[in-house]
Coordinates of C-alpha atoms and ligand atoms in Angstrom, one line a residue:
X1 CA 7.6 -27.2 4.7
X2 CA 9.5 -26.1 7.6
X3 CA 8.7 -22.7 9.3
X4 CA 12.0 -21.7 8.7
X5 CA 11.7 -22.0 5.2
X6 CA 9.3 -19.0 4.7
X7 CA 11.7 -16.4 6.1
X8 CA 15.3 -15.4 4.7
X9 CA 17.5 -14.0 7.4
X10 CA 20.1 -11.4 6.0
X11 CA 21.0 -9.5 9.1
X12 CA 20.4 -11.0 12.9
X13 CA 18.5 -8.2 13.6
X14 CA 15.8 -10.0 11.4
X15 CA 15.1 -12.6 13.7
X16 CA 14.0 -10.9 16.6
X17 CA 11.0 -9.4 14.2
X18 CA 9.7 -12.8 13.6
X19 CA 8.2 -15.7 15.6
X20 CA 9.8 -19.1 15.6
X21 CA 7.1 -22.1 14.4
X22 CA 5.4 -19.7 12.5
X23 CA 4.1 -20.5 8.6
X24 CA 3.2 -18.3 6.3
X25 CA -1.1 -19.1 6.1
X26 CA -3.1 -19.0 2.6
X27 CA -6.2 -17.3 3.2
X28 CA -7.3 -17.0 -0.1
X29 CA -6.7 -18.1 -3.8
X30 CA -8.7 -17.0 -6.9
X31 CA -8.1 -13.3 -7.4
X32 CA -6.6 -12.5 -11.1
X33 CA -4.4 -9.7 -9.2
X34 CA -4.9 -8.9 -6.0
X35 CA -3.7 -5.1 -4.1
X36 CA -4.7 -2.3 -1.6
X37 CA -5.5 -3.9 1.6
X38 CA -6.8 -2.4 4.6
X39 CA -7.5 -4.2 8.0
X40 CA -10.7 -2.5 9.8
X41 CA -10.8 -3.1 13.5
X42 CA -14.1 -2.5 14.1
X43 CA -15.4 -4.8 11.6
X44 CA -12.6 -7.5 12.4
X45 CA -12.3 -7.8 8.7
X46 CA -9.6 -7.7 5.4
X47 CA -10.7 -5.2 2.7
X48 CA -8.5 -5.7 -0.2
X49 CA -8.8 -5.0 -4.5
X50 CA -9.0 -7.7 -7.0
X51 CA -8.6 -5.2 -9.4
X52 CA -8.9 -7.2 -13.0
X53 CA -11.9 -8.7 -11.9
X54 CA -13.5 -5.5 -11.0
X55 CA -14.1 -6.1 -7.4
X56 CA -13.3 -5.6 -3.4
X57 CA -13.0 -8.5 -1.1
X58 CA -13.3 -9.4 1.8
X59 CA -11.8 -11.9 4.4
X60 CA -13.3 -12.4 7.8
X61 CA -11.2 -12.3 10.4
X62 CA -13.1 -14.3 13.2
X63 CA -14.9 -16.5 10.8
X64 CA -11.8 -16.9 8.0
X65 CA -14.0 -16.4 5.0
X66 CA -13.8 -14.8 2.0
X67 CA -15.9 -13.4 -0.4
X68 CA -17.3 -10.6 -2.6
X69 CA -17.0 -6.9 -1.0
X70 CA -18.2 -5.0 -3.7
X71 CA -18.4 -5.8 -7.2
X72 CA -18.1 -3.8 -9.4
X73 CA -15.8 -1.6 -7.5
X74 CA -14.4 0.9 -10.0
X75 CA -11.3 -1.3 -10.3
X76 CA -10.7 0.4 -7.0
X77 CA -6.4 -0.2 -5.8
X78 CA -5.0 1.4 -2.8
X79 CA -7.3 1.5 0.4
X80 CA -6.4 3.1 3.5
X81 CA -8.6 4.0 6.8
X82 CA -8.7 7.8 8.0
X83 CA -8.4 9.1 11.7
X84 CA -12.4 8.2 12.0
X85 CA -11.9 4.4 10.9
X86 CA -13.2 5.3 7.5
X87 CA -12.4 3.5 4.4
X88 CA -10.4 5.5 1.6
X89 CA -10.2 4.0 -1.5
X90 CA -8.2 4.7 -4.8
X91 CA -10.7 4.5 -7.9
X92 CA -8.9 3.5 -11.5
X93 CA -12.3 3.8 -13.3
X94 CA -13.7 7.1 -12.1
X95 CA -10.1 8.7 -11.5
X96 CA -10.7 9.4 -8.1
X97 CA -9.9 9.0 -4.8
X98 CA -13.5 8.5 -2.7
X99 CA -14.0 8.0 1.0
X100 CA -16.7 5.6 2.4
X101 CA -19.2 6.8 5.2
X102 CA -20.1 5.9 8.2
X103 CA -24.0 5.8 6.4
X104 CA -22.4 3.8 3.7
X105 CA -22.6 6.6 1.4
X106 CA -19.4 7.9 -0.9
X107 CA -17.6 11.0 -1.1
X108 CA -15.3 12.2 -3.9
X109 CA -11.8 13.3 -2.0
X110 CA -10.3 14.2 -5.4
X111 CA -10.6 13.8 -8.7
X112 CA -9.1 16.4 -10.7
X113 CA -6.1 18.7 -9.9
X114 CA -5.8 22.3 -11.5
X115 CA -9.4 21.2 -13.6
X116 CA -8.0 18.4 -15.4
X117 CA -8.6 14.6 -14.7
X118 CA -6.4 12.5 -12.3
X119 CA -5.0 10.0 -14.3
X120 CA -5.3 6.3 -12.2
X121 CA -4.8 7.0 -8.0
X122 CA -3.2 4.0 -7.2
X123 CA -2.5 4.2 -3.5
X124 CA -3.0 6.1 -0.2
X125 CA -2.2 7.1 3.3
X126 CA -3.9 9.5 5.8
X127 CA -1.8 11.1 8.4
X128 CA -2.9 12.3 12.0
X129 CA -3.3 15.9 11.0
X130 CA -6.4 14.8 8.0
X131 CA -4.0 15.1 5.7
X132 CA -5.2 12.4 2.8
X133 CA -1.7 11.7 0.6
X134 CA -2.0 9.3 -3.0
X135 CA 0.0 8.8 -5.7
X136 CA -1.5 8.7 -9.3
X137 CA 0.6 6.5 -11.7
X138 CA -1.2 5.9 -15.4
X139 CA -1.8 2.4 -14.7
X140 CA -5.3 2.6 -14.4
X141 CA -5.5 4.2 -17.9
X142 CA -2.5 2.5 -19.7
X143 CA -4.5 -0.9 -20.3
X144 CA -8.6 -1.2 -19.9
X145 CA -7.2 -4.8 -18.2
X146 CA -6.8 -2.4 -14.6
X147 CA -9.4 0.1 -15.5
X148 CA -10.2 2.5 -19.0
X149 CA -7.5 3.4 -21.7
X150 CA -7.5 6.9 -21.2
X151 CA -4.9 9.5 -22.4
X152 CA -3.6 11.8 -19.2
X153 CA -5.0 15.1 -18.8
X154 CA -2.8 16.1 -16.5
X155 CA 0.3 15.1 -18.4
X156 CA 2.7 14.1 -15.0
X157 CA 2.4 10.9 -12.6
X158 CA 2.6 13.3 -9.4
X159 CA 2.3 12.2 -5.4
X160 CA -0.7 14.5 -4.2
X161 CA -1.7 15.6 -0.6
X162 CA -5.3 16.6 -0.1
X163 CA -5.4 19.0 2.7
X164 CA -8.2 19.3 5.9
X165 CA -10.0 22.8 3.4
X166 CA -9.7 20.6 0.4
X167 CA -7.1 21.8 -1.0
X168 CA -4.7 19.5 -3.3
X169 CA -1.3 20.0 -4.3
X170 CA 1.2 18.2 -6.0
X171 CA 4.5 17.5 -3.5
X172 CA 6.1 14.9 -5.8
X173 CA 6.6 15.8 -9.1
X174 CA 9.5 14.0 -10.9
X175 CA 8.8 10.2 -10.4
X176 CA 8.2 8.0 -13.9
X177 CA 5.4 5.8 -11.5
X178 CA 4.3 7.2 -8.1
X179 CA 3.3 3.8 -6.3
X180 CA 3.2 2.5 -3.1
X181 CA 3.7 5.3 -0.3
X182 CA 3.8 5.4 4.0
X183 CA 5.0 7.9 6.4
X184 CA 7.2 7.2 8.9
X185 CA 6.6 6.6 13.0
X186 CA 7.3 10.7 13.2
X187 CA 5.4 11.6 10.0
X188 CA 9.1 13.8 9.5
X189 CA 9.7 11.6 6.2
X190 CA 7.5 10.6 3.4
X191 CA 8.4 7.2 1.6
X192 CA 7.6 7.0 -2.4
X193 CA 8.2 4.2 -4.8
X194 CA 8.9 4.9 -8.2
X195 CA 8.3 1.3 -9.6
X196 CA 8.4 3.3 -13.1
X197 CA 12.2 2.6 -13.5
X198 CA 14.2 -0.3 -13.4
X199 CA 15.2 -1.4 -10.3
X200 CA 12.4 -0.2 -8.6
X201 CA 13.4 2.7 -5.8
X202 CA 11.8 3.5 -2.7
X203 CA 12.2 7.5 -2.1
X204 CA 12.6 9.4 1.0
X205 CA 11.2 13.2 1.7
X206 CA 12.1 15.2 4.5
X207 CA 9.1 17.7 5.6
X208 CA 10.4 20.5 7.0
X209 CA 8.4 21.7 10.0
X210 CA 5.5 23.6 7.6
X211 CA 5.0 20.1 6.1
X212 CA 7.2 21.3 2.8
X213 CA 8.8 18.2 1.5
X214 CA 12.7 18.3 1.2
X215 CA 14.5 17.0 -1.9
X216 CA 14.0 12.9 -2.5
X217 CA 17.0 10.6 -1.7
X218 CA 16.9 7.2 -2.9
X219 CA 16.3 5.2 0.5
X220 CA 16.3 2.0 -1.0
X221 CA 16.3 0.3 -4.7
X222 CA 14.4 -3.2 -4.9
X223 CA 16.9 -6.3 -5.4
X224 CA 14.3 -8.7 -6.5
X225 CA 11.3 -8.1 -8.8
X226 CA 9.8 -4.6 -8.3
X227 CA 8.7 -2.8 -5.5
X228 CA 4.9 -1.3 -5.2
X229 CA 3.4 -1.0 -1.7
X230 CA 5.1 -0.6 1.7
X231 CA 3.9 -0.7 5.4
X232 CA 5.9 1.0 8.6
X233 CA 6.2 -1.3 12.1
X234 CA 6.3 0.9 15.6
X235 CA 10.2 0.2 15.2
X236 CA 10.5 2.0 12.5
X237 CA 11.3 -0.8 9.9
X238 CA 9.6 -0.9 6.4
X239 CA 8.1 -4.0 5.4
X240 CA 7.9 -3.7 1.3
X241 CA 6.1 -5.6 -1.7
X242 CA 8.9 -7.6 -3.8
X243 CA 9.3 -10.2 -6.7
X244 CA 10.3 -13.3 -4.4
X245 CA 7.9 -11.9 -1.2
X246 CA 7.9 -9.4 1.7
X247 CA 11.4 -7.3 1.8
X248 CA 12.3 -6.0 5.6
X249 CA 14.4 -2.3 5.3
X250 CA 16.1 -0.8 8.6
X251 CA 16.2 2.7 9.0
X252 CA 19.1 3.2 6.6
X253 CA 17.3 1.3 4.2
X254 CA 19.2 -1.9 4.3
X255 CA 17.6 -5.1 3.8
X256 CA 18.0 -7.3 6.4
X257 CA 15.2 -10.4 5.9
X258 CA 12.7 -11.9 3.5
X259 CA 9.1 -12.8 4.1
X260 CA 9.3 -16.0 1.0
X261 CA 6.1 -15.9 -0.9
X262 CA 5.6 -17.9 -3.7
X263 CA 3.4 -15.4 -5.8
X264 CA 4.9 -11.3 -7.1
X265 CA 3.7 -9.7 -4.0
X266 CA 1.5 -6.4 -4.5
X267 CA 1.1 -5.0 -1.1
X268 CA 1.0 -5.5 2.4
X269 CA -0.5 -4.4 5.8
X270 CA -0.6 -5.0 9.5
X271 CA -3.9 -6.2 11.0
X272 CA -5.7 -8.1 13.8
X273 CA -6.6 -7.2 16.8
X274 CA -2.6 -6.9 18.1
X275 CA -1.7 -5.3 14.6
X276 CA 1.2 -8.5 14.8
X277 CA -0.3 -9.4 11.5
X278 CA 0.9 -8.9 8.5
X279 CA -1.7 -9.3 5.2
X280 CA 0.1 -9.7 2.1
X281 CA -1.8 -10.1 -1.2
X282 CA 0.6 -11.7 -3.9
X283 CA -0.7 -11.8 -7.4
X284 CA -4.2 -14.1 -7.1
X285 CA -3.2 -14.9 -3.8
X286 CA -4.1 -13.2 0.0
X287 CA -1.5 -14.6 2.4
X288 CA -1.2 -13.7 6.2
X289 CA 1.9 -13.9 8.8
X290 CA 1.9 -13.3 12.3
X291 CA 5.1 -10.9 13.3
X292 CA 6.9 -10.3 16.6
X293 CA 6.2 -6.6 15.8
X294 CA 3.4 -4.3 15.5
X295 CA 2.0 -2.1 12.4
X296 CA 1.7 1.7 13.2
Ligands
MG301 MG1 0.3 -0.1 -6.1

């Protein structure tokens, strides 16, 4: 296969984002469906869900391994890392969103809004103010496949932000499946997908300078497949989950090239030591690109 093979170029723009005699690298098969990874620096290491299968895994980035994180892991999804370089995970199982510490203990972020159950978090971002923001879909709860059948307590699929005090509101209300979610460079515009509605749409917020989100526009709806999680580069673009791979927005939301995976890809994130990588876990597959760009 010929490096060129593994990228689609819509707009020229695209190329100068990607390196030439680069391939797409396999770093793992074997997962049954495989989402929410999070590169840790200080561990120079890949956290990322195998969710059917119950488990968190692990690739090493200086030795290439993988294997077992932690199993069982509440059919843990999303991860993300907080300002401290602590891991934040979304738990189907327990309906909760749970940070690791530093000790290795656990600590319940959220797990119920207004008294009543979360239904599934699904994915998550921290911001630099603290602020911890997830969205909770009913995937976990629709199917025991991805966590418990469940009804939902709360009765809407909302986008939450979990404040510094604790405090939890809902800031996205009218989406069918809250997914995948990022902030962009200025943290001025939240991005949502809705993968509950067909195509898939990725949603844009304005916060107004108290942090109040603006009405959603449609930024972007997903041309192939379905959209679920998206990363931000320091240039603004969006680098988004797809049917046929790795779909590359501008600022306007236009596609301009393809990262071609042969797997539905899940989600994706920048990592190594240059944050020039980007980690991409496709249905049972992790794969891994170097970029001419860096993650945020
Ligand atoms: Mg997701």
């Amino acid at each position: 296969m010929r490096y060129t093979d593994w990228f689609e170029i819509v707009d020229p723009a695209f190329k100068s984002l990607i390196l030439p005699n680069v391939h797409v690298d396999l770093l793992y098969t074997g997962g049954r469906w495989l989402e929410g990874p999070v590169y840790v620096p200080a561990a120079r290491h890949l956290l990322f869900s195998d969710i059917p299968n119950n488990r968190v895994m692990r690739y090493d980035d200086v030795a290439g391994t993988v294997a077992a994180f932690e199993a069982p892991s509440n059919f843990a999804n999303g991860h993300t890392l907080d300002r401290e370089g602590r891991v934040i995970s979304c738990e189907h199982l327990t309906r909760s969103v749970t940070r690791r510490e530093h000790d290795g203990s656990q600590t319940v972020l959220a797990d119920r809004f207004n008294g009543r159950r979360l239904n599934s978090p699904n994915d998550v971002i921290a911001d630099s103010k603290g602020n911890v923001w997830f969205t909770d879909p009913t995937y976990g709860i629709s199917t025991p496949y991805e966590g418990s059948l469940a009804d939902s307590e709360v009765g809407y699929r909302n986008v939450y932000r979990l404040n510094c005090n604790g405090q939890l509101d809902a800031v996205v209300t009218d989406l069918q499946q809250p997914n995948g979610l990022a902030l962009s460079r200025n943290e001025q515009t939240l991005f949502v997908v809705d993968s509950g509605v067909q195509p898939a749409r990725l949603m844009a917020y304005k916060l107004d300078p108290e942090a109040n989100l603006q009405a959603g526009r449609l930024f972007s709806e997903c041309s192939h497949g379905m959209y679920d999680g998206l990363r931000v580069d320091s240039a603004g673009h969006i680098w988004t989950s797809a049917g046929d791979g790795v779909h590359c927005l501008d600022h306007d939301g236009r596609l301009i090239g393809k990262i071609l995976i042969p797997e539905t890809v899940s989600n994706v994130c920048f990592g190594g030591l240059g944050r020039n990588r980007l980690y991409v876990t496709a249905t049972r597959c992790l794969y891994a690109v170097y970029l001419n760009v860096t993650g945020l």
